[in-house]
Amino acid sequence: MRYLPKSQSERREMLDAIGAKSIEKLFETIPAKYRLNELLNLPGPLSEMEIIDYFKARAAENSRGFTSFLGAGVYQHVKSVVTDALVQRGEFLTSYTPYQAEISQGTLQAIFEFQTLMAQLTGQEVANASMYDGSTALTEAVLMAERLTRRHRVLVANTVHPEYRQVLATYAKHLGIQIEEFGFTASGQADLNSLRDASLSEAAAIVVQSPNFFGVLENLAPFAERAHATGALLVDCITEPVSLGIVKPPEEADIVALEAQSFGVPPSYGGPFVGVIAAREKFVRQMPGRLAGEALDAEGRRGFCLTLATREQHIRREKATSNICTNEALYALVVTIHLCLLGKEGLRELAGQNLSKARFAQEQLKKIPGVTLPFSGATFNEFVVEFPRPVTQVNQKLAAEKIIGPLALEKYYSGMANRGLVCITETMSRTEIERFTAALRKILAN
Amino acid sequence: MYPADFRYTKDHEWVQITGSVGTIGITDYAQHALGDVVFVELPKVGAKVKAGDVLGAVESVKAVSEVFSPVTGEVTEVNSDLSTAPEKINQDPHRSAWLAKIKIENASEASKLMDAKTYTEYVAEKEKEQTA
Amino acid sequence: MNQRTTDEMEAIGIKKARRHVSQNEGLIFDKSVRGKRGMELPPLDVPSVDPANALGAEFVRDGIEGFPEVSEIEVIRHFTRLSTWNYAIDLGMYPLGSCTMKYNPRVNEFVARLEGLATEHPLQPDEVSQGCLRIIHDLQKCLLEITGMDAASLEPVAGAQGELTGLLLIRAYLESKGNPRKKVLIPDSAHGTNPASVVIANYEVQNIKSNERGQIDIAHFREFVTEDVAALMITNPSTLGVYEENIAEIAEILHSRGALLYMDGANMNALAGVTRPGDFGVDVMHLNLHKTFSTPHGGGGPGAGPVTVKKILEPFLPVPVVTQTNGKFALDYNRPQSIGRVRAYCGNFGVLLRALAYTLAYGPGIRQTTEDAVLNANYIRKHLEDLYELPYNLPSMHEVVFSDARQRKHGVNTMDIAKRLIDYGFHPYTTAFPLIVPGALMIEPTESESREECDLFIEAMRSIATEAETNPEIVKTAPHATRVGRLDEVAAARRPILRWKPKQNQNAQKQVATHGEKAHIIPTA
């Protein structure tokens, strides 16, 4: 077998060197009744070509040829082949967690650069080396706020991504954290005025998302003020960080939980992605996840090492800030390289293109009889549309045109059968936008 | 080595009583076992603690050790020097690297703890166990 | 770097291939010059919208201070140079115990990037996701066959998350029986994620001491399993690399008391194809796809920690579950007893895909990987047991644990030996774990190592054992042949510098020499 660097004669020689008659001897500590006498019933073995054929066949069974208008936390954005050329280098791809700093300086410096980029993006003071994804980063941010304030209630806007809230609920249930959701206003923004002082005084944090799940930008300053007035923290969640190319960063937030998939990470049917937690420096000892820090060796040479490890499971065990061990390092590297390529101007231009294309689409859609945009708040590259009939029905007709239409919001919000979430990024051509609006016009006219 | 006017706990904290105030720290044995101290977590002034409650924590690169209060009372002062210079705990654990001062409720509480002689013997036993 | 030491090593004939360690390379931010960029976008084909007009000037950002401004070639050079400072599986063995650092097959990377797989959105309709759903389904089937279980969730994205999921499943099951109970038993040899996960599941950790054979103390085990105990979390083989000889009996005792057996599958590389946890009484377990199933570590992740369970736990699995009806695959969200979601969407699909590619490459022959892994570990053990102390003289499976007891007599400990191993061209083994072995050397070669590589490793370890006696200083001050020496982690933790800052804020970071980097002389490898 091509992955096994041994010949039968070498196996024989090694067994002789050990003094074992056969390989079976080395498994005798397993009681005979549990030792398998037959090979497992598994498909294969396949040659490299056959493996590729299998997966190509699977690829053909998906959405090839369709144009998708889905966003909702996972975004199609421009990528560069330079990223893969670097990330596929064995020294990055096949390296281990950098516990042995002397021979992991490549990974460690890249992590340090990643931490810097995330802090710069979010306007926060420090950022960690990655969490699993945005949904678990948000969950961990809430747990962090709980540890910092020693309060066990959180006020979460229901304009935060529904699946993120579901993950938070799974974790919170067992940790005695009470989640109170609050709603949104006609503008589509989280409803600040619905927050009661009675709840706030016992809250660890207010949690909002910007741009929120409806694509609407939140004004964070009033939420921060309200939270801080009662000793609570403000946690801001960001699923579309390309917005940070033109939108003011959430400096008022105490903790930011972010999904960095937009920066060069393929959608890949939901993962792997890159979660990040960024926060004020004074909170760093309560921050979960790995952190790379600068250090000097005995001769004064600058290097990097994992630091503040006493927060983590391998030292603190049951008292750790989190149980996280494996993170998303390789994809954090993808994000780092991608952002270095895009750079300051590139990111600004990218964000600008997203805004322009989305606004263009909104203008075109508004012209279709029966289509409205129910929320008045300013949006970035996603927005909610309302049809005169259920989105699921419209989408069925759109599918015949090889279009994956807006995300039907009734999947997450009751009473929104006619509302859908549309995402337009820089990858959507004007032609495709016009084809979409033309198809929609035709469908709704019947 | 271990000041005669201090009292000591099994977890290697020391307390020095002056009137109704107890000054608390960790012993030389503790700092040696921890290694280079990188961070000290101090209690809040005004916090009320019972004997045996967690008062704070002392961290090295490889381990964290909780500090338990030897006495019951209210925290009146903490040693903020340790925030910028945690290494003081390694350098001078019995004097300038005190952690907190507590206004004690019950002065006789401390007399139940080990005196310097008993603690010295206790530590010697511990060291023997480790090299065994 | 120390030229003397390099010559010394050449003189005693160290044959292992070594890395370039030179090249001064600062941070990407230090290379930034205004106006440079590395990526260009196609021109806008719609009217341009002014952000200030669209959003209101007070919500618009000025531009990110300090964000990199470099060209494509500078990015290529920067990261290529950084990569040369890393060790990697592609270069040589990682003898890291319990990490299973095996070869990451390249075809896995190729298929993960296919158009039609890398491009799919997790919320797109099931009708246009049949290929993705079938991949998840097919992997599930393979994992169930390998572990001998009834149902699976591939949603957890790391071993630790798999552990938490498994514990939540146990809790949900016991709750459905009327009493979730309070404690989880954990052997003192367990990996740190185990107790950390228990706490997040809101159970109390009860540590149980291993016996003199480094195993669960079967003589007293019955006493430990009180009515308060929900489960035992066991790793098998244990972190000593030794098969838990009494595991079937342990399972019976737990079951007789209404408790469950959780197995941490990190050491599955010793069992795949040879025995099945479901057969010897395990109720729920997780697998580490980035260990046993070859998906790349990439410097720390991504991973995947799927759980496989016995039928009794199936109703509680996380949503969504992949179902198959009349040949059509779908995501089923209608699971009223589910513990909920542990992650948005359906998990690390890209990792699942790679694991399936690995499994398909072997088919039923996966047993050979286990046999070769165990063969390698025992071969190495045989050739080192005369020089290194074996704290538990029991048969090793895929990993062997020595201690530094003999070397400590010369003032050399496991960390020193590990650092010296770097000079010989290897990544260190796992040091100071498991906790029940003071000064542990935990060695797991995996099946990916040729006899040649094993021999080179043995040669290196034997040489270091000699050095510990004849020249301990060289071991204690290792490594000598790397870009930087041992770093002052104490100072790094006392005054952490966790990011780069623009020049005017650098006063606080003055202690770091950005100019003082010494040029390294490239050794002749």
Coordinates of N, CA and C in Angstrom, one line a residue, chain A residues 63 68-76 161-164 166 213 267-271 273 382 395 404-409 411-412 421 423, chain C residues 119-129 132-133 320 331 333 341 343-346:
Chain A
S63 N -24.3 21.5 -6.7 CA -25.0 22.7 -7.3 C -24.3 23.3 -8.5
S68 N -25.9 31.2 -6.9 CA -26.5 31.2 -5.5 C -26.5 32.6 -4.9
F69 N -27.6 32.9 -4.3 CA -27.8 34.2 -3.6 C -27.8 34.0 -2.1
L70 N -27.1 33.0 -1.7 CA -27.1 32.7 -0.2 C -25.9 33.3 0.5
G71 N -26.2 33.8 1.7 CA -25.1 34.4 2.5 C -25.3 33.7 3.9
A72 N -25.9 34.5 4.8 CA -26.3 34.0 6.1 C -25.2 33.4 6.8
G73 N -24.0 34.0 6.8 CA -22.9 33.6 7.7 C -21.8 32.9 6.9
V74 N -22.1 32.5 5.6 CA -21.1 31.9 4.7 C -21.1 32.6 3.4
Y75 N -19.9 33.1 3.0 CA -19.9 34.0 1.9 C -19.0 33.6 0.8
Q76 N -19.4 33.8 -0.5 CA -18.6 33.6 -1.6 C -17.8 34.9 -1.9
H161 N -27.3 35.6 14.4 CA -27.4 34.4 13.5 C -28.1 33.3 14.3
P162 N -29.3 32.7 13.8 CA -30.0 31.7 14.5 C -29.2 30.5 14.9
E163 N -28.4 30.0 14.0 CA -27.6 28.8 14.3 C -26.6 29.1 15.4
Y164 N -26.1 30.3 15.4 CA -25.1 30.7 16.5 C -25.9 30.7 17.8
Q166 N -28.4 28.9 18.5 CA -28.7 27.5 18.9 C -27.5 26.8 19.6
F213 N -28.3 39.4 11.2 CA -28.6 38.3 10.3 C -29.5 38.8 9.2
P267 N -16.4 28.0 1.1 CA -17.6 27.6 1.8 C -17.6 26.1 2.2
S268 N -17.1 25.3 1.4 CA -16.9 23.9 1.7 C -18.1 23.2 2.5
Y269 N -19.3 23.5 2.1 CA -20.5 22.9 2.8 C -20.4 23.1 4.3
G270 N -19.9 24.2 4.8 CA -20.0 24.5 6.2 C -18.8 24.4 7.1
G271 N -17.7 24.0 6.5 CA -16.5 24.0 7.3 C -15.3 23.2 6.6
F273 N -14.0 26.4 9.1 CA -14.0 27.9 9.1 C -13.0 28.4 10.2
E382 N -26.0 42.1 2.4 CA -27.2 41.3 2.5 C -28.4 42.1 2.9
N395 N -38.7 30.1 -4.8 CA -37.4 29.4 -5.0 C -37.5 28.1 -5.8
I404 N -30.3 29.5 -7.1 CA -30.6 29.2 -5.7 C -31.0 30.6 -5.1
G405 N -32.3 30.7 -4.8 CA -32.8 32.0 -4.4 C -32.6 32.4 -3.0
P406 N -33.2 33.4 -2.5 CA -33.0 33.9 -1.2 C -33.2 32.8 -0.1
L407 N -32.5 33.0 1.0 CA -32.8 32.0 2.1 C -34.1 32.3 2.7
A408 N -35.0 31.3 2.8 CA -36.3 31.5 3.3 C -36.2 31.7 4.8
L409 N -36.6 32.8 5.3 CA -36.4 33.1 6.7 C -37.3 32.3 7.6
K411 N -37.4 29.4 8.0 CA -36.6 28.4 8.5 C -36.2 28.7 10.0
Y412 N -36.1 30.0 10.2 CA -35.7 30.4 11.6 C -36.6 31.3 12.3
L421 N -33.7 36.2 2.6 CA -32.4 36.9 2.8 C -31.6 36.8 1.5
C423 N -28.1 37.7 -0.6 CA -26.7 38.1 -0.4 C -26.0 38.4 -1.8
Chain C
T119 N -17.0 24.4 -3.1 CA -17.8 25.6 -3.4 C -19.2 25.6 -2.8
E120 N -19.6 24.5 -2.2 CA -21.0 24.3 -1.8 C -21.3 25.1 -0.5
H121 N -22.5 25.7 -0.5 CA -23.0 26.5 0.6 C -23.8 25.6 1.5
P122 N -23.6 25.6 2.8 CA -24.2 24.6 3.7 C -25.7 24.8 3.8
L123 N -26.2 26.0 3.4 CA -27.7 26.2 3.6 C -28.4 26.0 2.2
Q124 N -27.7 25.5 1.2 CA -28.4 25.3 -0.1 C -29.3 24.1 0.0
P125 N -30.3 24.0 -0.8 CA -31.3 23.0 -0.7 C -30.7 21.6 -0.8
D126 N -31.2 20.6 -0.1 CA -30.7 19.2 -0.1 C -30.7 18.7 -1.5
E127 N -31.7 19.1 -2.4 CA -31.7 18.6 -3.8 C -30.4 18.9 -4.5
V128 N -29.8 20.0 -4.2 CA -28.5 20.3 -5.0 C -27.3 20.0 -4.1
S129 N -27.5 19.2 -3.1 CA -26.4 18.9 -2.2 C -26.2 17.4 -2.0
C132 N -22.6 16.1 -1.4 CA -22.0 16.4 -0.1 C -22.7 15.5 1.0
L133 N -24.0 15.3 0.9 CA -24.7 14.5 1.9 C -24.2 13.0 1.8
P320 N -28.2 18.8 12.5 CA -29.1 17.9 11.8 C -28.4 16.5 11.7
L331 N -31.1 16.3 5.2 CA -30.7 16.8 6.5 C -32.0 16.8 7.4
Y333 N -33.9 17.7 10.6 CA -33.9 18.6 11.8 C -34.9 18.3 12.8
R341 N -27.7 21.8 18.7 CA -26.5 22.0 17.8 C -25.2 22.2 18.6
R343 N -22.5 23.1 16.7 CA -21.8 24.0 15.8 C -22.8 24.4 14.7
A344 N -22.6 25.6 14.1 CA -23.4 26.0 13.0 C -23.2 25.0 11.8
Y345 N -24.2 24.8 11.0 CA -24.1 24.0 9.8 C -23.8 22.6 10.2
C346 N -23.2 21.8 9.3 CA -23.0 20.4 9.7 C -21.6 19.9 10.1

